């Protein structure tokens, strides 16, 4: 019985150390990510360079979107699947949850990652018919 308790205690101690170190990043790396506007994910998938400034990474994202006209169409299709036919409030909730920033008081114009999106509204019933992305 005592050996089982000791084994369980050792597993908890060493297991805790393993998980703690697996998720830890250094303060200097954290600061580098913060200064560049990157996350660990965006740095890993190559969409952000932690050695550049936030402005340089934003400019690179804008060049990428301008060079790939199909990207705006892909973004529009993705948003349309989630908001077309919904009331404006539901569409606003979706856009905010996806990290889009409202650009006007009516909350019909949005901006994210170099893209701009505009709701195509049905004024008679307040529903979003779709979205135009540039």
XYZ file of C-alpha atoms in Angstrom:
134
model
C 0.000 0.000 0.000
C 2.797 2.384 0.932
C 4.617 1.721 -2.366
C 1.451 2.654 -4.302
C 1.240 5.947 -2.440
C 4.887 6.711 -3.125
C 4.465 5.821 -6.808
C 1.392 8.030 -7.073
C 3.220 10.918 -5.407
C 6.195 10.571 -7.771
C 3.913 10.500 -10.799
C 2.174 13.673 -9.650
C 5.448 15.495 -8.979
C 7.219 14.519 -12.204
C 4.052 14.771 -14.267
C 3.480 18.299 -12.979
C 7.035 19.293 -13.857
C 6.639 17.880 -17.368
C 3.398 19.699 -18.097
C 4.622 22.939 -16.550
C 7.758 23.037 -18.720
C 5.909 21.964 -21.851
C 3.703 25.052 -21.812
C 6.232 27.593 -20.579
C 7.839 30.153 -22.878
C 10.596 32.495 -21.887
C 9.881 36.106 -21.031
C 12.119 37.294 -23.880
C 10.185 35.155 -26.419
C 6.880 36.383 -24.979
C 8.069 40.009 -25.352
C 9.261 39.322 -28.900
C 5.835 37.935 -29.826
C 4.100 40.881 -28.194
C 6.262 43.452 -30.024
C 5.738 41.748 -33.375
C 1.995 41.224 -32.993
C 2.512 37.493 -33.519
C 1.194 34.542 -31.577
C 2.928 31.199 -31.184
C 0.511 29.761 -33.735
C 0.956 32.507 -36.364
C 4.728 32.328 -35.965
C 4.697 28.543 -36.341
C 2.450 28.476 -39.407
C 4.557 31.156 -41.116
C 1.949 33.914 -41.287
C 3.880 36.187 -38.913
C 7.579 36.872 -38.332
C 8.473 37.546 -34.673
C 11.688 39.302 -35.783
C 9.633 42.048 -37.500
C 7.607 44.861 -35.960
C 3.803 44.876 -35.816
C 3.789 47.386 -38.679
C 6.050 45.208 -40.845
C 3.892 42.135 -40.220
C 0.701 44.096 -40.991
C 2.239 45.419 -44.230
C 3.252 41.883 -45.205
C -0.289 40.653 -44.535
C -1.690 43.462 -46.716
C 0.720 42.620 -49.561
C -0.241 38.963 -49.282
C -3.971 39.733 -49.525
C -3.472 42.163 -52.407
C -1.382 39.616 -54.291
C -4.028 36.909 -53.833
C -7.411 38.171 -55.084
C -8.997 34.798 -54.362
C -8.275 35.253 -50.649
C -10.996 37.922 -50.307
C -13.484 35.638 -52.047
C -12.584 32.794 -49.676
C -13.067 35.047 -46.647
C -16.422 36.256 -48.014
C -17.631 32.685 -48.553
C -16.642 31.706 -45.023
C -18.428 34.675 -43.462
C -21.487 34.237 -45.707
C -21.926 30.653 -44.490
C -22.236 31.931 -40.936
C -24.187 35.185 -41.238
C -26.324 35.144 -44.380
C -30.000 35.239 -43.397
C -29.232 36.169 -39.779
C -30.326 39.318 -38.022
C -27.675 42.024 -37.787
C -27.109 41.434 -34.060
C -26.267 37.775 -34.677
C -23.930 38.748 -37.520
C -22.205 41.320 -35.296
C -21.704 38.683 -32.588
C -20.115 36.334 -35.148
C -17.781 39.011 -36.529
C -16.609 40.019 -33.056
C -16.071 36.399 -32.055
C -13.870 35.971 -35.138
C -11.722 38.974 -34.223
C -13.126 41.506 -36.721
C -13.105 45.162 -35.616
C -16.127 47.350 -36.356
C -15.290 50.430 -38.437
C -18.552 52.369 -38.121
C -21.262 53.162 -35.623
C -23.856 51.045 -37.445
C -21.521 48.036 -37.161
C -21.862 47.138 -40.830
C -18.227 47.749 -41.875
C -15.439 45.570 -40.473
C -11.656 45.219 -40.671
C -9.295 42.319 -39.977
C -5.870 41.264 -41.268
C -5.883 43.692 -44.188
C -9.413 42.761 -45.273
C -12.468 44.986 -45.129
C -15.943 43.502 -44.969
C -19.297 45.212 -45.478
C -22.686 43.729 -44.654
C -25.193 43.592 -47.504
C -28.312 44.400 -45.467
C -31.975 43.861 -46.229
C -33.321 47.122 -44.801
C -36.923 45.905 -44.660
C -36.310 43.089 -42.183
C -32.880 43.899 -40.677
C -31.287 40.690 -41.881
C -27.859 40.353 -43.442
C -28.122 39.006 -46.982
C -24.361 38.485 -47.337
C -21.018 40.224 -47.068
C -18.699 41.998 -49.483
C -14.998 41.500 -48.710
C -12.079 43.401 -50.224
